[in-house]
Amino acid sequence: MRADALRNRRRITDAALELLGGRGPDVPMEDIARAAGVGVGTLYRHFPDRRALLEETAADTLRDILAFGRRRDTPDRAGWDVLLDVVRHCAGLPLALVKTLAAETAPPERLALQQEVTALLAGLAERAQKEGALRADLTPGQVVEVVSALVCRPGARADDALAVVVLDGLRR
């Protein structure tokens, strides 16, 4: 792919990430093209339909979470602190979109990314439990479900009332 085409594709996915995170999965394609500074035709040359753009955005979001979590997960950091960092990072990402798409047939790449994110979060939860920072009456899988419900909703913020109450409730 030519350098200018790659730049346009990246601008489209970046704009989609921002708009979908802020407004939800029903953002018009025209708004995404406008925000990316490209024409609608350019958008459709890269993504033949809305589903293709949503899948690419979902996969980008999951890759972003994995990269962020792996960078934060260093031997000198507590599991709870890393888990909180990841939750805060996830707030504002279009995770409601990922959750919506997960209910449908998932391409193998996105399914694998979702499984990696789940494993990362479960590992952090288990470590936080062993460190005594996270309540022990939930399995790591249940903690992942709670965290998922927290961040996979439109308009999720790390400092909103729901997030504060849920995170306080998970802390030991």
Short mmCIF file of N, CA and C in Angstrom, two decimals:
data_model
loop_
_atom_site.label_atom_id
_atom_site.label_comp_id
_atom_site.label_asym_id
_atom_site.label_seq_id
_atom_site.Cartn_x
_atom_site.Cartn_y
_atom_site.Cartn_z
N MET A 1 0.86 -1.17 0.00
CA MET A 1 0.00 0.00 0.00
C MET A 1 0.91 1.24 0.00
N ARG A 2 0.53 2.23 -0.76
CA ARG A 2 1.30 3.48 -0.83
C ARG A 2 1.28 4.20 0.51
N ALA A 3 2.29 5.02 0.73
CA ALA A 3 2.43 5.74 2.00
C ALA A 3 1.23 6.64 2.26
N ASP A 4 0.74 7.34 1.23
CA ASP A 4 -0.41 8.23 1.43
C ASP A 4 -1.68 7.44 1.73
N ALA A 5 -1.81 6.28 1.14
CA ALA A 5 -2.97 5.43 1.41
C ALA A 5 -2.92 4.90 2.85
N LEU A 6 -1.72 4.53 3.29
CA LEU A 6 -1.57 4.08 4.69
C LEU A 6 -1.89 5.20 5.67
N ARG A 7 -1.44 6.42 5.35
CA ARG A 7 -1.75 7.57 6.21
C ARG A 7 -3.26 7.80 6.28
N ASN A 8 -3.92 7.74 5.13
CA ASN A 8 -5.38 7.94 5.10
C ASN A 8 -6.09 6.86 5.91
N ARG A 9 -5.66 5.63 5.75
CA ARG A 9 -6.28 4.53 6.50
C ARG A 9 -6.12 4.75 8.01
N ARG A 10 -4.92 5.15 8.41
CA ARG A 10 -4.66 5.41 9.83
C ARG A 10 -5.50 6.58 10.33
N ARG A 11 -5.64 7.62 9.52
CA ARG A 11 -6.46 8.78 9.91
C ARG A 11 -7.92 8.36 10.07
N ILE A 12 -8.38 7.50 9.19
CA ILE A 12 -9.77 7.03 9.27
C ILE A 12 -9.97 6.22 10.54
N THR A 13 -9.06 5.28 10.81
CA THR A 13 -9.24 4.45 12.01
C THR A 13 -9.08 5.27 13.29
N ASP A 14 -8.17 6.24 13.28
CA ASP A 14 -8.02 7.12 14.45
C ASP A 14 -9.29 7.94 14.69
N ALA A 15 -9.85 8.49 13.61
CA ALA A 15 -11.09 9.27 13.74
C ALA A 15 -12.23 8.38 14.20
N ALA A 16 -12.31 7.17 13.66
CA ALA A 16 -13.36 6.24 14.06
C ALA A 16 -13.21 5.90 15.54
N LEU A 17 -12.00 5.65 15.98
CA LEU A 17 -11.75 5.34 17.39
C LEU A 17 -12.24 6.46 18.29
N GLU A 18 -11.91 7.68 17.95
CA GLU A 18 -12.32 8.83 18.76
C GLU A 18 -13.83 9.02 18.75
N LEU A 19 -14.44 9.01 17.57
CA LEU A 19 -15.88 9.25 17.48
C LEU A 19 -16.70 8.10 18.06
N LEU A 20 -16.29 6.88 17.80
CA LEU A 20 -17.02 5.74 18.34
C LEU A 20 -16.91 5.69 19.86
N GLY A 21 -15.74 6.07 20.38
CA GLY A 21 -15.55 6.10 21.82
C GLY A 21 -16.43 7.15 22.48
N GLY A 22 -16.62 8.28 21.81
CA GLY A 22 -17.40 9.36 22.39
C GLY A 22 -18.89 9.30 22.11
N ARG A 23 -19.24 8.76 20.96
CA ARG A 23 -20.65 8.82 20.54
C ARG A 23 -21.32 7.46 20.36
N GLY A 24 -20.55 6.40 20.44
CA GLY A 24 -21.14 5.07 20.28
C GLY A 24 -21.06 4.57 18.85
N PRO A 25 -21.53 3.34 18.61
CA PRO A 25 -21.33 2.67 17.32
C PRO A 25 -22.19 3.17 16.17
N ASP A 26 -23.09 4.12 16.42
CA ASP A 26 -23.98 4.58 15.35
C ASP A 26 -23.51 5.87 14.68
N VAL A 27 -22.25 6.24 14.86
CA VAL A 27 -21.72 7.45 14.23
C VAL A 27 -21.79 7.28 12.72
N PRO A 28 -22.35 8.27 12.00
CA PRO A 28 -22.41 8.16 10.54
C PRO A 28 -21.02 8.09 9.91
N MET A 29 -20.90 7.30 8.87
CA MET A 29 -19.63 7.17 8.15
C MET A 29 -19.16 8.53 7.63
N GLU A 30 -20.09 9.37 7.24
CA GLU A 30 -19.74 10.70 6.74
C GLU A 30 -19.03 11.52 7.82
N ASP A 31 -19.47 11.40 9.07
CA ASP A 31 -18.83 12.11 10.19
C ASP A 31 -17.40 11.60 10.40
N ILE A 32 -17.21 10.31 10.27
CA ILE A 32 -15.89 9.73 10.43
C ILE A 32 -14.96 10.21 9.32
N ALA A 33 -15.46 10.21 8.09
CA ALA A 33 -14.65 10.69 6.96
C ALA A 33 -14.28 12.16 7.17
N ARG A 34 -15.24 12.96 7.58
CA ARG A 34 -14.99 14.40 7.81
C ARG A 34 -13.93 14.59 8.91
N ALA A 35 -14.08 13.85 10.00
CA ALA A 35 -13.12 13.97 11.10
C ALA A 35 -11.71 13.52 10.69
N ALA A 36 -11.65 12.57 9.76
CA ALA A 36 -10.36 12.07 9.27
C ALA A 36 -9.76 12.99 8.22
N GLY A 37 -10.57 13.93 7.71
CA GLY A 37 -10.08 14.83 6.66
C GLY A 37 -9.98 14.17 5.30
N VAL A 38 -10.84 13.17 5.08
CA VAL A 38 -10.88 12.49 3.79
C VAL A 38 -12.30 12.49 3.27
N GLY A 39 -12.45 12.20 2.00
CA GLY A 39 -13.78 12.09 1.43
C GLY A 39 -14.40 10.74 1.76
N VAL A 40 -15.72 10.68 1.62
CA VAL A 40 -16.43 9.43 1.89
C VAL A 40 -15.95 8.32 0.95
N GLY A 41 -15.64 8.68 -0.28
CA GLY A 41 -15.13 7.70 -1.24
C GLY A 41 -13.83 7.07 -0.78
N THR A 42 -12.95 7.88 -0.22
CA THR A 42 -11.68 7.37 0.31
C THR A 42 -11.95 6.41 1.46
N LEU A 43 -12.88 6.77 2.34
CA LEU A 43 -13.23 5.90 3.46
C LEU A 43 -13.71 4.55 2.92
N TYR A 44 -14.61 4.57 1.93
CA TYR A 44 -15.17 3.31 1.42
C TYR A 44 -14.16 2.52 0.58
N ARG A 45 -13.12 3.17 0.04
CA ARG A 45 -12.08 2.41 -0.66
C ARG A 45 -11.28 1.57 0.35
N HIS A 46 -11.11 2.11 1.54
CA HIS A 46 -10.37 1.38 2.57
C HIS A 46 -11.25 0.38 3.31
N PHE A 47 -12.49 0.76 3.52
CA PHE A 47 -13.43 -0.07 4.28
C PHE A 47 -14.72 -0.17 3.48
N PRO A 48 -14.96 -1.31 2.83
CA PRO A 48 -16.09 -1.43 1.91
C PRO A 48 -17.46 -1.27 2.56
N ASP A 49 -17.52 -1.47 3.87
CA ASP A 49 -18.80 -1.28 4.56
C ASP A 49 -18.54 -0.93 6.03
N ARG A 50 -19.57 -0.54 6.70
CA ARG A 50 -19.49 -0.14 8.10
C ARG A 50 -18.89 -1.25 8.96
N ARG A 51 -19.31 -2.47 8.72
CA ARG A 51 -18.84 -3.62 9.50
C ARG A 51 -17.31 -3.74 9.43
N ALA A 52 -16.74 -3.57 8.24
CA ALA A 52 -15.29 -3.67 8.07
C ALA A 52 -14.57 -2.61 8.91
N LEU A 53 -15.10 -1.39 8.91
CA LEU A 53 -14.49 -0.32 9.71
C LEU A 53 -14.64 -0.61 11.21
N LEU A 54 -15.81 -1.08 11.62
CA LEU A 54 -16.03 -1.39 13.02
C LEU A 54 -15.11 -2.53 13.49
N GLU A 55 -14.94 -3.54 12.65
CA GLU A 55 -14.05 -4.67 13.01
C GLU A 55 -12.61 -4.18 13.15
N GLU A 56 -12.17 -3.35 12.22
CA GLU A 56 -10.80 -2.82 12.29
C GLU A 56 -10.62 -1.97 13.54
N THR A 57 -11.60 -1.15 13.85
CA THR A 57 -11.53 -0.30 15.04
C THR A 57 -11.53 -1.15 16.30
N ALA A 58 -12.35 -2.18 16.33
CA ALA A 58 -12.39 -3.07 17.50
C ALA A 58 -11.04 -3.76 17.69
N ALA A 59 -10.47 -4.27 16.61
CA ALA A 59 -9.17 -4.95 16.70
C ALA A 59 -8.09 -3.96 17.14
N ASP A 60 -8.10 -2.74 16.60
CA ASP A 60 -7.13 -1.71 17.01
C ASP A 60 -7.26 -1.41 18.50
N THR A 61 -8.49 -1.33 18.97
CA THR A 61 -8.74 -1.04 20.39
C THR A 61 -8.17 -2.15 21.27
N LEU A 62 -8.41 -3.38 20.89
CA LEU A 62 -7.90 -4.51 21.68
C LEU A 62 -6.37 -4.56 21.65
N ARG A 63 -5.77 -4.29 20.48
CA ARG A 63 -4.30 -4.25 20.41
C ARG A 63 -3.75 -3.14 21.30
N ASP A 64 -4.45 -2.01 21.32
CA ASP A 64 -4.03 -0.88 22.16
C ASP A 64 -4.06 -1.27 23.65
N ILE A 65 -5.13 -1.92 24.07
CA ILE A 65 -5.25 -2.34 25.47
C ILE A 65 -4.14 -3.32 25.84
N LEU A 66 -3.88 -4.28 24.96
CA LEU A 66 -2.82 -5.26 25.23
C LEU A 66 -1.46 -4.58 25.35
N ALA A 67 -1.15 -3.70 24.41
CA ALA A 67 0.14 -3.01 24.44
C ALA A 67 0.27 -2.17 25.71
N PHE A 68 -0.79 -1.44 26.05
CA PHE A 68 -0.77 -0.61 27.25
C PHE A 68 -0.57 -1.47 28.49
N GLY A 69 -1.35 -2.53 28.62
CA GLY A 69 -1.26 -3.40 29.79
C GLY A 69 0.11 -4.05 29.92
N ARG A 70 0.67 -4.47 28.82
CA ARG A 70 1.99 -5.11 28.86
C ARG A 70 3.09 -4.11 29.23
N ARG A 71 2.95 -2.87 28.76
CA ARG A 71 3.94 -1.85 29.14
C ARG A 71 3.87 -1.55 30.63
N ARG A 72 2.65 -1.53 31.19
CA ARG A 72 2.47 -1.21 32.61
C ARG A 72 2.81 -2.36 33.53
N ASP A 73 2.70 -3.57 33.03
CA ASP A 73 2.88 -4.76 33.87
C ASP A 73 4.37 -5.09 34.01
N THR A 74 5.01 -4.39 34.92
CA THR A 74 6.43 -4.61 35.19
C THR A 74 6.57 -5.31 36.54
N PRO A 75 7.68 -6.01 36.76
CA PRO A 75 7.85 -6.77 38.00
C PRO A 75 7.77 -5.92 39.28
N ASP A 76 8.07 -4.65 39.18
CA ASP A 76 8.07 -3.80 40.37
C ASP A 76 6.70 -3.20 40.69
N ARG A 77 5.69 -3.48 39.87
CA ARG A 77 4.37 -2.89 40.09
C ARG A 77 3.40 -3.92 40.63
N ALA A 78 2.55 -3.49 41.53
CA ALA A 78 1.52 -4.36 42.11
C ALA A 78 0.44 -4.66 41.07
N GLY A 79 -0.10 -5.86 41.12
CA GLY A 79 -1.16 -6.27 40.19
C GLY A 79 -2.36 -5.33 40.22
N TRP A 80 -2.76 -4.92 41.43
CA TRP A 80 -3.91 -4.02 41.57
C TRP A 80 -3.64 -2.69 40.86
N ASP A 81 -2.43 -2.15 41.02
CA ASP A 81 -2.09 -0.87 40.38
C ASP A 81 -2.13 -0.98 38.86
N VAL A 82 -1.61 -2.07 38.34
CA VAL A 82 -1.63 -2.28 36.89
C VAL A 82 -3.06 -2.45 36.40
N LEU A 83 -3.86 -3.23 37.14
CA LEU A 83 -5.27 -3.42 36.79
C LEU A 83 -6.00 -2.08 36.74
N LEU A 84 -5.78 -1.24 37.75
CA LEU A 84 -6.40 0.09 37.77
C LEU A 84 -5.94 0.93 36.58
N ASP A 85 -4.66 0.88 36.26
CA ASP A 85 -4.15 1.62 35.09
C ASP A 85 -4.87 1.19 33.82
N VAL A 86 -5.04 -0.13 33.66
CA VAL A 86 -5.70 -0.65 32.46
C VAL A 86 -7.16 -0.22 32.43
N VAL A 87 -7.84 -0.29 33.57
CA VAL A 87 -9.25 0.13 33.62
C VAL A 87 -9.35 1.62 33.26
N ARG A 88 -8.49 2.43 33.83
CA ARG A 88 -8.51 3.87 33.52
C ARG A 88 -8.22 4.12 32.05
N HIS A 89 -7.30 3.37 31.49
CA HIS A 89 -6.96 3.51 30.07
C HIS A 89 -8.15 3.13 29.18
N CYS A 90 -8.88 2.11 29.60
CA CYS A 90 -10.01 1.61 28.81
C CYS A 90 -11.18 2.60 28.78
N ALA A 91 -11.32 3.38 29.83
CA ALA A 91 -12.44 4.34 29.88
C ALA A 91 -12.30 5.30 28.70
N GLY A 92 -13.36 5.43 27.95
CA GLY A 92 -13.35 6.31 26.79
C GLY A 92 -13.03 5.61 25.49
N LEU A 93 -12.50 4.39 25.56
CA LEU A 93 -12.27 3.62 24.33
C LEU A 93 -13.62 3.04 23.89
N PRO A 94 -13.76 2.74 22.61
CA PRO A 94 -15.06 2.22 22.15
C PRO A 94 -15.25 0.75 22.49
N LEU A 95 -15.20 0.43 23.76
CA LEU A 95 -15.34 -0.97 24.18
C LEU A 95 -16.78 -1.46 24.11
N ALA A 96 -17.73 -0.54 24.15
CA ALA A 96 -19.12 -0.95 23.93
C ALA A 96 -19.25 -1.55 22.53
N LEU A 97 -18.52 -0.97 21.59
CA LEU A 97 -18.49 -1.49 20.23
C LEU A 97 -17.92 -2.90 20.21
N VAL A 98 -16.80 -3.10 20.88
CA VAL A 98 -16.18 -4.43 20.92
C VAL A 98 -17.16 -5.43 21.52
N LYS A 99 -17.83 -5.04 22.59
CA LYS A 99 -18.80 -5.93 23.25
C LYS A 99 -19.96 -6.25 22.31
N THR A 100 -20.44 -5.24 21.59
CA THR A 100 -21.54 -5.45 20.64
C THR A 100 -21.12 -6.41 19.53
N LEU A 101 -19.93 -6.19 18.99
CA LEU A 101 -19.46 -7.06 17.92
C LEU A 101 -19.18 -8.46 18.42
N ALA A 102 -18.80 -8.60 19.69
CA ALA A 102 -18.49 -9.91 20.24
C ALA A 102 -19.71 -10.82 20.23
N ALA A 103 -20.89 -10.24 20.26
CA ALA A 103 -22.11 -11.04 20.26
C ALA A 103 -22.37 -11.66 18.89
N GLU A 104 -21.75 -11.10 17.89
CA GLU A 104 -21.91 -11.61 16.53
C GLU A 104 -20.73 -12.52 16.18
N THR A 105 -20.71 -13.01 14.97
CA THR A 105 -19.59 -13.85 14.54
C THR A 105 -18.32 -13.03 14.51
N ALA A 106 -17.33 -13.46 15.26
CA ALA A 106 -16.07 -12.73 15.37
C ALA A 106 -15.03 -13.32 14.42
N PRO A 107 -14.31 -12.44 13.71
CA PRO A 107 -13.19 -12.95 12.91
C PRO A 107 -12.14 -13.55 13.86
N PRO A 108 -11.39 -14.53 13.40
CA PRO A 108 -10.42 -15.20 14.27
C PRO A 108 -9.43 -14.24 14.94
N GLU A 109 -8.96 -13.22 14.22
CA GLU A 109 -7.99 -12.29 14.81
C GLU A 109 -8.59 -11.55 16.00
N ARG A 110 -9.80 -11.04 15.84
CA ARG A 110 -10.42 -10.30 16.94
C ARG A 110 -10.73 -11.23 18.12
N LEU A 111 -11.18 -12.41 17.82
CA LEU A 111 -11.45 -13.38 18.89
C LEU A 111 -10.17 -13.68 19.68
N ALA A 112 -9.06 -13.86 18.97
CA ALA A 112 -7.78 -14.12 19.65
C ALA A 112 -7.36 -12.92 20.49
N LEU A 113 -7.56 -11.70 19.96
CA LEU A 113 -7.22 -10.50 20.72
C LEU A 113 -8.08 -10.39 21.98
N GLN A 114 -9.37 -10.68 21.86
CA GLN A 114 -10.26 -10.64 23.02
C GLN A 114 -9.81 -11.64 24.08
N GLN A 115 -9.41 -12.81 23.65
CA GLN A 115 -8.94 -13.83 24.60
C GLN A 115 -7.65 -13.39 25.28
N GLU A 116 -6.77 -12.71 24.54
CA GLU A 116 -5.52 -12.21 25.13
C GLU A 116 -5.80 -11.12 26.17
N VAL A 117 -6.74 -10.22 25.86
CA VAL A 117 -7.10 -9.17 26.81
C VAL A 117 -7.71 -9.79 28.07
N THR A 118 -8.60 -10.76 27.89
CA THR A 118 -9.20 -11.45 29.02
C THR A 118 -8.14 -12.13 29.88
N ALA A 119 -7.18 -12.79 29.24
CA ALA A 119 -6.11 -13.46 29.98
C ALA A 119 -5.24 -12.44 30.73
N LEU A 120 -4.95 -11.31 30.11
CA LEU A 120 -4.17 -10.26 30.77
C LEU A 120 -4.88 -9.77 32.02
N LEU A 121 -6.16 -9.46 31.88
CA LEU A 121 -6.93 -8.95 33.02
C LEU A 121 -7.08 -10.01 34.11
N ALA A 122 -7.34 -11.25 33.73
CA ALA A 122 -7.47 -12.32 34.72
C ALA A 122 -6.15 -12.53 35.46
N GLY A 123 -5.05 -12.46 34.74
CA GLY A 123 -3.75 -12.60 35.38
C GLY A 123 -3.47 -11.49 36.37
N LEU A 124 -3.84 -10.27 36.00
CA LEU A 124 -3.67 -9.14 36.92
C LEU A 124 -4.56 -9.29 38.14
N ALA A 125 -5.80 -9.74 37.92
CA ALA A 125 -6.72 -9.95 39.04
C ALA A 125 -6.19 -11.02 39.99
N GLU A 126 -5.71 -12.11 39.44
CA GLU A 126 -5.17 -13.18 40.27
C GLU A 126 -3.97 -12.69 41.08
N ARG A 127 -3.10 -11.94 40.42
CA ARG A 127 -1.93 -11.41 41.13
C ARG A 127 -2.36 -10.45 42.24
N ALA A 128 -3.33 -9.58 41.95
CA ALA A 128 -3.81 -8.63 42.96
C ALA A 128 -4.44 -9.37 44.14
N GLN A 129 -5.11 -10.48 43.87
CA GLN A 129 -5.68 -11.28 44.96
C GLN A 129 -4.57 -11.89 45.81
N LYS A 130 -3.54 -12.42 45.18
CA LYS A 130 -2.43 -13.02 45.93
C LYS A 130 -1.70 -11.97 46.76
N GLU A 131 -1.68 -10.74 46.26
CA GLU A 131 -1.03 -9.65 46.98
C GLU A 131 -1.91 -9.09 48.10
N GLY A 132 -3.17 -9.53 48.14
CA GLY A 132 -4.09 -9.09 49.18
C GLY A 132 -4.78 -7.77 48.90
N ALA A 133 -4.70 -7.27 47.68
CA ALA A 133 -5.29 -5.98 47.34
C ALA A 133 -6.69 -6.09 46.74
N LEU A 134 -7.04 -7.27 46.26
CA LEU A 134 -8.32 -7.48 45.58
C LEU A 134 -9.10 -8.55 46.34
N ARG A 135 -10.38 -8.31 46.53
CA ARG A 135 -11.20 -9.27 47.29
C ARG A 135 -11.05 -10.67 46.70
N ALA A 136 -11.05 -11.65 47.58
CA ALA A 136 -10.77 -13.03 47.20
C ALA A 136 -12.03 -13.87 46.99
N ASP A 137 -13.21 -13.28 47.20
CA ASP A 137 -14.44 -14.07 47.05
C ASP A 137 -14.97 -14.09 45.62
N LEU A 138 -14.21 -13.53 44.70
CA LEU A 138 -14.53 -13.59 43.27
C LEU A 138 -13.40 -14.32 42.56
N THR A 139 -13.74 -15.07 41.53
CA THR A 139 -12.70 -15.68 40.72
C THR A 139 -12.11 -14.59 39.82
N PRO A 140 -10.90 -14.79 39.31
CA PRO A 140 -10.36 -13.81 38.36
C PRO A 140 -11.28 -13.61 37.15
N GLY A 141 -11.94 -14.67 36.72
CA GLY A 141 -12.89 -14.55 35.61
C GLY A 141 -14.06 -13.65 35.96
N GLN A 142 -14.55 -13.75 37.19
CA GLN A 142 -15.64 -12.88 37.62
C GLN A 142 -15.18 -11.43 37.71
N VAL A 143 -13.94 -11.21 38.15
CA VAL A 143 -13.40 -9.85 38.19
C VAL A 143 -13.36 -9.28 36.77
N VAL A 144 -12.93 -10.09 35.81
CA VAL A 144 -12.89 -9.64 34.41
C VAL A 144 -14.29 -9.27 33.95
N GLU A 145 -15.30 -10.06 34.30
CA GLU A 145 -16.68 -9.73 33.92
C GLU A 145 -17.13 -8.41 34.52
N VAL A 146 -16.80 -8.17 35.79
CA VAL A 146 -17.17 -6.92 36.45
C VAL A 146 -16.47 -5.74 35.77
N VAL A 147 -15.18 -5.88 35.54
CA VAL A 147 -14.41 -4.81 34.90
C VAL A 147 -14.94 -4.56 33.49
N SER A 148 -15.26 -5.63 32.79
CA SER A 148 -15.81 -5.50 31.44
C SER A 148 -17.12 -4.72 31.44
N ALA A 149 -17.99 -5.05 32.37
CA ALA A 149 -19.26 -4.33 32.47
C ALA A 149 -19.02 -2.85 32.78
N LEU A 150 -17.99 -2.59 33.54
CA LEU A 150 -17.66 -1.21 33.92
C LEU A 150 -17.16 -0.40 32.73
N VAL A 151 -16.25 -0.95 31.96
CA VAL A 151 -15.62 -0.16 30.88
C VAL A 151 -16.29 -0.34 29.52
N CYS A 152 -17.08 -1.37 29.35
CA CYS A 152 -17.72 -1.63 28.04
C CYS A 152 -19.10 -1.01 27.97
N ARG A 153 -19.19 0.23 28.32
CA ARG A 153 -20.47 0.94 28.23
C ARG A 153 -20.19 2.32 27.64
N PRO A 154 -21.12 2.81 26.82
CA PRO A 154 -20.92 4.13 26.22
C PRO A 154 -20.71 5.20 27.30
N GLY A 155 -19.75 6.05 27.08
CA GLY A 155 -19.50 7.15 28.01
C GLY A 155 -18.77 6.76 29.27
N ALA A 156 -18.21 5.54 29.33
CA ALA A 156 -17.49 5.11 30.54
C ALA A 156 -16.33 6.05 30.81
N ARG A 157 -16.18 6.40 32.08
CA ARG A 157 -15.06 7.23 32.52
C ARG A 157 -14.50 6.61 33.79
N ALA A 158 -13.22 6.75 33.99
CA ALA A 158 -12.58 6.16 35.17
C ALA A 158 -12.99 6.85 36.45
N ASP A 159 -13.49 8.09 36.34
CA ASP A 159 -13.83 8.85 37.54
C ASP A 159 -15.33 9.03 37.74
N ASP A 160 -16.15 8.34 36.94
CA ASP A 160 -17.60 8.49 37.14
C ASP A 160 -18.03 7.69 38.37
N ALA A 161 -19.21 7.98 38.85
CA ALA A 161 -19.69 7.39 40.10
C ALA A 161 -19.71 5.87 40.05
N LEU A 162 -20.15 5.30 38.94
CA LEU A 162 -20.20 3.84 38.83
C LEU A 162 -18.80 3.25 38.94
N ALA A 163 -17.85 3.82 38.24
CA ALA A 163 -16.48 3.30 38.27
C ALA A 163 -15.90 3.38 39.69
N VAL A 164 -16.12 4.50 40.34
CA VAL A 164 -15.58 4.68 41.70
C VAL A 164 -16.17 3.63 42.65
N VAL A 165 -17.48 3.44 42.59
CA VAL A 165 -18.13 2.48 43.49
C VAL A 165 -17.69 1.05 43.18
N VAL A 166 -17.65 0.69 41.91
CA VAL A 166 -17.27 -0.68 41.54
C VAL A 166 -15.82 -0.96 41.93
N LEU A 167 -14.92 -0.05 41.62
CA LEU A 167 -13.52 -0.27 41.96
C LEU A 167 -13.30 -0.31 43.47
N ASP A 168 -14.00 0.56 44.19
CA ASP A 168 -13.93 0.51 45.66
C ASP A 168 -14.44 -0.84 46.18
N GLY A 169 -15.49 -1.37 45.53
CA GLY A 169 -16.05 -2.65 45.95
C GLY A 169 -15.15 -3.83 45.67
N LEU A 170 -14.28 -3.71 44.66
CA LEU A 170 -13.36 -4.79 44.35
C LEU A 170 -12.13 -4.80 45.25
N ARG A 171 -11.81 -3.64 45.76
CA ARG A 171 -10.61 -3.50 46.58
C ARG A 171 -10.81 -4.20 47.93
N ARG A 172 -9.79 -4.81 48.39
CA ARG A 172 -9.86 -5.51 49.68
C ARG A 172 -9.40 -4.61 50.79
#
